[in-house]
PDB file of C-alpha atoms in Angstrom:
ATOM      1  CA  UNK A  68      -0.019  -0.009  -0.092  1.00  0.00           C
ATOM      2  CA  UNK A  69       1.289   3.426  -0.811  1.00  0.00           C
ATOM      3  CA  UNK A  70       2.380   5.435   2.109  1.00  0.00           C
ATOM      4  CA  UNK A  71       4.248   8.555   2.577  1.00  0.00           C
ATOM      5  CA  UNK A  72       5.975  10.634   5.214  1.00  0.00           C
ATOM      6  CA  UNK A  73       8.453  13.602   5.840  1.00  0.00           C
ATOM      7  CA  UNK A  74      11.855  12.267   4.929  1.00  0.00           C
ATOM      8  CA  UNK A  75      14.395  12.690   7.648  1.00  0.00           C
ATOM      9  CA  UNK A  76      18.108  13.461   6.502  1.00  0.00           C
ATOM     10  CA  UNK A  77      20.636  11.246   7.989  1.00  0.00           C
ATOM     11  CA  UNK A  78      23.828   9.100   7.171  1.00  0.00           C
ATOM     12  CA  UNK A  79      21.672   6.137   6.649  1.00  0.00           C
ATOM     13  CA  UNK A  80      21.804   4.540   2.891  1.00  0.00           C
ATOM     14  CA  UNK A  81      18.933   5.775   0.551  1.00  0.00           C
ATOM     15  CA  UNK A  82      17.230   2.494   0.974  1.00  0.00           C
ATOM     16  CA  UNK A  83      16.695   3.020   4.473  1.00  0.00           C
ATOM     17  CA  UNK A  84      13.004   4.247   5.548  1.00  0.00           C
ATOM     18  CA  UNK A  85      14.542   7.648   6.882  1.00  0.00           C
ATOM     19  CA  UNK A  86      11.381   8.262   9.162  1.00  0.00           C
ATOM     20  CA  UNK A  87      11.462  11.252  11.568  1.00  0.00           C
ATOM     21  CA  UNK A  88      11.019  10.579  15.173  1.00  0.00           C
ATOM     22  CA  UNK A  89       8.289  10.945  15.988  1.00  0.00           C
ATOM     23  CA  UNK A  90       7.223   9.965  12.475  1.00  0.00           C
ATOM     24  CA  UNK A  91       5.382  12.567  10.419  1.00  0.00           C
ATOM     25  CA  UNK A  92       2.965  10.896   7.897  1.00  0.00           C
ATOM     26  CA  UNK A  93       1.811  12.584   4.839  1.00  0.00           C
ATOM     27  CA  UNK A  94      -1.845  12.247   3.335  1.00  0.00           C
ATOM     28  CA  UNK A  95      -1.509  10.996   0.021  1.00  0.00           C
ATOM     29  CA  UNK A  96      -4.344  13.430  -0.980  1.00  0.00           C
ATOM     30  CA  UNK A  97      -2.170  16.463  -0.214  1.00  0.00           C
ATOM     31  CA  UNK A  98       0.438  15.212  -2.932  1.00  0.00           C
ATOM     32  CA  UNK A  99      -2.239  15.607  -5.644  1.00  0.00           C
ATOM     33  CA  UNK A 100      -1.751  19.419  -5.576  1.00  0.00           C
ATOM     34  CA  UNK A 101       1.877  18.576  -7.111  1.00  0.00           C
ATOM     35  CA  UNK A 102       0.350  16.391  -9.776  1.00  0.00           C
ATOM     36  CA  UNK A 103       1.372  13.220  -7.898  1.00  0.00           C
ATOM     37  CA  UNK A 104      -1.511  10.024  -8.562  1.00  0.00           C
ATOM     38  CA  UNK A 105      -1.332   7.101  -6.289  1.00  0.00           C
ATOM     39  CA  UNK A 106      -3.591   4.083  -6.439  1.00  0.00           C
ATOM     40  CA  UNK A 107      -3.849   0.525  -5.074  1.00  0.00           C
ATOM     41  CA  UNK A 108      -4.658  -1.868  -7.838  1.00  0.00           C
ATOM     42  CA  UNK A 109      -5.425  -5.592  -7.244  1.00  0.00           C
ATOM     43  CA  UNK A 110      -1.895  -7.223  -7.118  1.00  0.00           C
ATOM     44  CA  UNK A 111      -3.080 -10.896  -7.263  1.00  0.00           C
ATOM     45  CA  UNK A 112      -4.600 -10.437 -10.461  1.00  0.00           C
ATOM     46  CA  UNK A 113      -2.694  -7.858 -12.623  1.00  0.00           C
ATOM     47  CA  UNK A 114       0.652  -9.457 -13.080  1.00  0.00           C
ATOM     48  CA  UNK A 115       2.059  -8.290 -16.400  1.00  0.00           C
ATOM     49  CA  UNK A 116       1.922  -4.840 -18.713  1.00  0.00           C
ATOM     50  CA  UNK A 117      -0.835  -6.261 -20.934  1.00  0.00           C
ATOM     51  CA  UNK A 118      -3.299  -6.608 -18.262  1.00  0.00           C
ATOM     52  CA  UNK A 119      -6.716  -5.395 -19.516  1.00  0.00           C
ATOM     53  CA  UNK A 120      -6.953  -2.899 -16.294  1.00  0.00           C
ATOM     54  CA  UNK A 121      -3.509  -1.645 -17.052  1.00  0.00           C
ATOM     55  CA  UNK A 122      -4.085  -1.261 -20.661  1.00  0.00           C
ATOM     56  CA  UNK A 123      -7.269   0.623 -19.924  1.00  0.00           C
ATOM     57  CA  UNK A 124      -5.231   3.245 -17.446  1.00  0.00           C
ATOM     58  CA  UNK A 125      -2.845   3.523 -20.199  1.00  0.00           C
ATOM     59  CA  UNK A 126      -5.495   4.655 -22.726  1.00  0.00           C
ATOM     60  CA  UNK A 127      -7.522   6.952 -20.255  1.00  0.00           C
ATOM     61  CA  UNK A 128      -4.154   8.582 -19.545  1.00  0.00           C
ATOM     62  CA  UNK A 129      -2.612   8.901 -23.211  1.00  0.00           C
ATOM     63  CA  UNK A 130       0.009   6.451 -22.552  1.00  0.00           C
ATOM     64  CA  UNK A 131       1.317   4.989 -25.773  1.00  0.00           C
ATOM     65  CA  UNK A 132       3.899   2.544 -24.778  1.00  0.00           C
ATOM     66  CA  UNK A 133       5.189   0.601 -21.870  1.00  0.00           C
ATOM     67  CA  UNK A 134       7.751  -1.797 -20.754  1.00  0.00           C
ATOM     68  CA  UNK A 135       8.779  -3.928 -17.782  1.00  0.00           C
ATOM     69  CA  UNK A 136      12.044  -2.703 -15.707  1.00  0.00           C
ATOM     70  CA  UNK A 137      13.422  -4.994 -12.925  1.00  0.00           C
ATOM     71  CA  UNK A 138      15.900  -3.302 -10.666  1.00  0.00           C
ATOM     72  CA  UNK A 139      18.093  -5.840  -8.944  1.00  0.00           C
ATOM     73  CA  UNK A 140      21.821  -6.666  -8.843  1.00  0.00           C
ATOM     74  CA  UNK A 141      20.942  -9.484 -11.080  1.00  0.00           C
ATOM     75  CA  UNK A 142      18.908  -7.827 -13.854  1.00  0.00           C
ATOM     76  CA  UNK A 143      20.634  -4.496 -14.188  1.00  0.00           C
ATOM     77  CA  UNK A 144      24.069  -3.904 -15.800  1.00  0.00           C
ATOM     78  CA  UNK A 145      26.064  -1.452 -13.847  1.00  0.00           C
ATOM     79  CA  UNK A 146      23.582  -1.828 -10.867  1.00  0.00           C
ATOM     80  CA  UNK A 147      25.366   0.339  -8.416  1.00  0.00           C
ATOM     81  CA  UNK A 148      26.008   3.137 -10.782  1.00  0.00           C
ATOM     82  CA  UNK A 149      22.293   2.975 -12.159  1.00  0.00           C
ATOM     83  CA  UNK A 150      21.003   3.153  -8.421  1.00  0.00           C
ATOM     84  CA  UNK A 151      22.914   6.141  -7.966  1.00  0.00           C
ATOM     85  CA  UNK A 152      21.392   7.774 -11.112  1.00  0.00           C
ATOM     86  CA  UNK A 153      17.973   7.203 -10.015  1.00  0.00           C
ATOM     87  CA  UNK A 154      18.781   8.875  -6.349  1.00  0.00           C
ATOM     88  CA  UNK A 155      20.365  11.984  -7.969  1.00  0.00           C
ATOM     89  CA  UNK A 156      17.681  14.548  -7.951  1.00  0.00           C
ATOM     90  CA  UNK A 157      16.096  14.911 -11.524  1.00  0.00           C
ATOM     91  CA  UNK A 158      12.904  15.147 -13.559  1.00  0.00           C
ATOM     92  CA  UNK A 159      11.627  13.655 -16.794  1.00  0.00           C
ATOM     93  CA  UNK A 160      10.169  15.316 -19.838  1.00  0.00           C
ATOM     94  CA  UNK A 161       7.354  12.552 -19.807  1.00  0.00           C
ATOM     95  CA  UNK A 162       5.347  11.416 -16.890  1.00  0.00           C
ATOM     96  CA  UNK A 163       6.876   8.699 -14.675  1.00  0.00           C
ATOM     97  CA  UNK A 164       4.168   6.406 -14.263  1.00  0.00           C
ATOM     98  CA  UNK A 165       4.981   3.083 -12.518  1.00  0.00           C
ATOM     99  CA  UNK A 166       2.848  -0.076 -11.831  1.00  0.00           C
ATOM    100  CA  UNK A 167       4.782  -2.263  -9.233  1.00  0.00           C
ATOM    101  CA  UNK A 168       4.332  -6.039 -10.098  1.00  0.00           C
ATOM    102  CA  UNK A 169       6.754  -7.163  -7.441  1.00  0.00           C
ATOM    103  CA  UNK A 170       9.161  -5.551  -4.803  1.00  0.00           C
ATOM    104  CA  UNK A 171       9.192  -2.188  -3.197  1.00  0.00           C
ATOM    105  CA  UNK A 172      10.896   1.060  -3.418  1.00  0.00           C
ATOM    106  CA  UNK A 173      10.821   4.633  -2.265  1.00  0.00           C
ATOM    107  CA  UNK A 174      10.081   7.745  -4.668  1.00  0.00           C
ATOM    108  CA  UNK A 175      11.196  11.212  -2.974  1.00  0.00           C
ATOM    109  CA  UNK A 176       9.556  14.442  -3.819  1.00  0.00           C
ATOM    110  CA  UNK A 177       9.535  17.857  -2.371  1.00  0.00           C
ATOM    111  CA  UNK A 178       6.623  19.674  -0.918  1.00  0.00           C
ATOM    112  CA  UNK A 179       5.722  23.382  -1.041  1.00  0.00           C
ATOM    113  CA  UNK A 180       8.661  24.142   1.656  1.00  0.00           C
ATOM    114  CA  UNK A 181      10.905  22.254  -0.374  1.00  0.00           C
ATOM    115  CA  UNK A 182      11.529  19.353   2.170  1.00  0.00           C
ATOM    116  CA  UNK A 183      11.560  15.683   1.117  1.00  0.00           C
ATOM    117  CA  UNK A 184       8.564  13.458   1.294  1.00  0.00           C
ATOM    118  CA  UNK A 185       8.972   9.967   0.895  1.00  0.00           C
ATOM    119  CA  UNK A 186       6.552   7.778  -0.694  1.00  0.00           C
ATOM    120  CA  UNK A 187       6.810   3.989  -0.329  1.00  0.00           C
ATOM    121  CA  UNK A 188       5.536   1.878  -3.135  1.00  0.00           C
ATOM    122  CA  UNK A 189       5.155  -2.021  -3.285  1.00  0.00           C
ATOM    123  CA  UNK A 190       3.576  -4.758  -5.149  1.00  0.00           C
ATOM    124  CA  UNK A 191       0.094  -3.620  -6.419  1.00  0.00           C
ATOM    125  CA  UNK A 192       0.728   0.225  -6.337  1.00  0.00           C
ATOM    126  CA  UNK A 193       0.486   2.385  -9.075  1.00  0.00           C
ATOM    127  CA  UNK A 194       2.038   5.942  -8.899  1.00  0.00           C
ATOM    128  CA  UNK A 195       2.487   8.850 -11.372  1.00  0.00           C
ATOM    129  CA  UNK A 196       4.777  11.837 -11.012  1.00  0.00           C
ATOM    130  CA  UNK A 197       4.190  14.566 -13.791  1.00  0.00           C
ATOM    131  CA  UNK A 198       6.959  15.461 -16.427  1.00  0.00           C
ATOM    132  CA  UNK A 199       8.939  18.224 -14.757  1.00  0.00           C
ATOM    133  CA  UNK A 200       8.640  17.201 -11.016  1.00  0.00           C
ATOM    134  CA  UNK A 201      12.008  16.626  -9.237  1.00  0.00           C
ATOM    135  CA  UNK A 202      12.170  13.446  -7.698  1.00  0.00           C
ATOM    136  CA  UNK A 203      14.520  10.571  -6.761  1.00  0.00           C
ATOM    137  CA  UNK A 204      14.189   6.733  -6.399  1.00  0.00           C
ATOM    138  CA  UNK A 205      15.855   4.103  -4.099  1.00  0.00           C
ATOM    139  CA  UNK A 206      15.009   0.668  -3.379  1.00  0.00           C
ATOM    140  CA  UNK A 207      13.647  -0.688   0.005  1.00  0.00           C
ATOM    141  CA  UNK A 208      16.257  -2.222   1.785  1.00  0.00           C
ATOM    142  CA  UNK A 209      14.083  -4.957   2.896  1.00  0.00           C
ATOM    143  CA  UNK A 210      13.657  -6.253  -0.502  1.00  0.00           C
ATOM    144  CA  UNK A 211      16.393  -4.637  -2.603  1.00  0.00           C
ATOM    145  CA  UNK A 212      14.295  -5.432  -5.651  1.00  0.00           C
ATOM    146  CA  UNK A 213      11.459  -3.726  -7.741  1.00  0.00           C
ATOM    147  CA  UNK A 214       9.880  -5.070 -10.939  1.00  0.00           C
ATOM    148  CA  UNK A 215       7.634  -2.578 -12.222  1.00  0.00           C
ATOM    149  CA  UNK A 216       5.747  -1.680 -15.576  1.00  0.00           C
ATOM    150  CA  UNK A 217       6.681   1.675 -17.092  1.00  0.00           C
ATOM    151  CA  UNK A 218       4.121   3.464 -18.838  1.00  0.00           C
ATOM    152  CA  UNK A 219       5.027   6.319 -21.477  1.00  0.00           C
ATOM    153  CA  UNK A 220       3.176   9.151 -23.189  1.00  0.00           C
ATOM    154  CA  UNK A 221       5.651   8.737 -25.927  1.00  0.00           C
ATOM    155  CA  UNK A 222       8.238   6.214 -26.817  1.00  0.00           C
ATOM    156  CA  UNK A 223       9.857   4.307 -23.619  1.00  0.00           C
ATOM    157  CA  UNK A 224      12.860   6.165 -22.863  1.00  0.00           C
ATOM    158  CA  UNK A 225      14.080   6.942 -19.468  1.00  0.00           C
ATOM    159  CA  UNK A 226      15.653  10.639 -19.818  1.00  0.00           C
ATOM    160  CA  UNK A 227      16.783  12.086 -16.633  1.00  0.00           C
ATOM    161  CA  UNK A 228      17.187  15.940 -16.482  1.00  0.00           C
ATOM    162  CA  UNK A 229      19.101  16.693 -13.283  1.00  0.00           C
ATOM    163  CA  UNK A 230      18.705  19.515 -10.983  1.00  0.00           C
ATOM    164  CA  UNK A 231      19.130  22.485 -11.194  1.00  0.00           C
ATOM    165  CA  UNK A 232      17.591  22.639 -14.620  1.00  0.00           C
ATOM    166  CA  UNK A 233      15.013  25.444 -13.938  1.00  0.00           C
ATOM    167  CA  UNK A 234      14.924  26.928 -17.268  1.00  0.00           C
ATOM    168  CA  UNK A 235      13.999  23.843 -19.055  1.00  0.00           C
ATOM    169  CA  UNK A 236      10.395  24.269 -20.775  1.00  0.00           C
ATOM    170  CA  UNK A 237       9.154  21.007 -19.254  1.00  0.00           C
ATOM    171  CA  UNK A 238      10.254  22.265 -15.684  1.00  0.00           C
ATOM    172  CA  UNK A 239       8.354  25.552 -16.559  1.00  0.00           C
ATOM    173  CA  UNK A 240       5.505  23.982 -17.682  1.00  0.00           C
ATOM    174  CA  UNK A 241       4.980  21.791 -14.539  1.00  0.00           C
ATOM    175  CA  UNK A 242       5.490  24.728 -12.113  1.00  0.00           C
ATOM    176  CA  UNK A 243       2.767  26.662 -13.995  1.00  0.00           C
ATOM    177  CA  UNK A 244       0.310  23.855 -14.600  1.00  0.00           C
ATOM    178  CA  UNK A 245       0.223  23.038 -10.784  1.00  0.00           C
ATOM    179  CA  UNK A 246       0.699  26.754  -9.751  1.00  0.00           C
ATOM    180  CA  UNK A 247       3.812  25.917  -7.675  1.00  0.00           C
ATOM    181  CA  UNK A 248       6.364  28.594  -6.522  1.00  0.00           C
ATOM    182  CA  UNK A 249       9.225  26.281  -5.165  1.00  0.00           C
ATOM    183  CA  UNK A 250      12.649  27.737  -3.798  1.00  0.00           C
ATOM    184  CA  UNK A 251      15.409  26.680  -5.939  1.00  0.00           C
ATOM    185  CA  UNK A 252      18.841  25.224  -4.534  1.00  0.00           C
TER     186      UNK A 252
END
């Protein structure tokens, strides 16, 4: 089940939960104002990218292509380097829409005060981050594995644009669409 909380900066690895003490949960509805969409689907019946429920979601959201990405030591070439790239703050020129087939991980996003919010996803969760939204990703240290369907508006390409990149037109469109005036680093 998708859950979120305020991220605690610490020396722990990115794969740790990084929960504050006491924990500061974040209501998922509050993330919608930044364009983040989270939903729980039936993990027991949706097991592939061609499932009719996922295909309907793709059609409803104008996603024209998809693929399956497995993030694990066995599945990824340059595993350690790839995880570092995923955790380096970035945005994409396309939505980042994922349905988790198996495993778990964290998407970190920023709130209106430029504080990190950690969003945990696991098998059966669907999350969409809009194009132009800064974020980063880490595996959950309990599983160190995530298999997900990636859905794209255009061709299936993962193109990160690293922070700072405030002048990029996709970033400007995102800020305007969601009426966001976040501080820059």
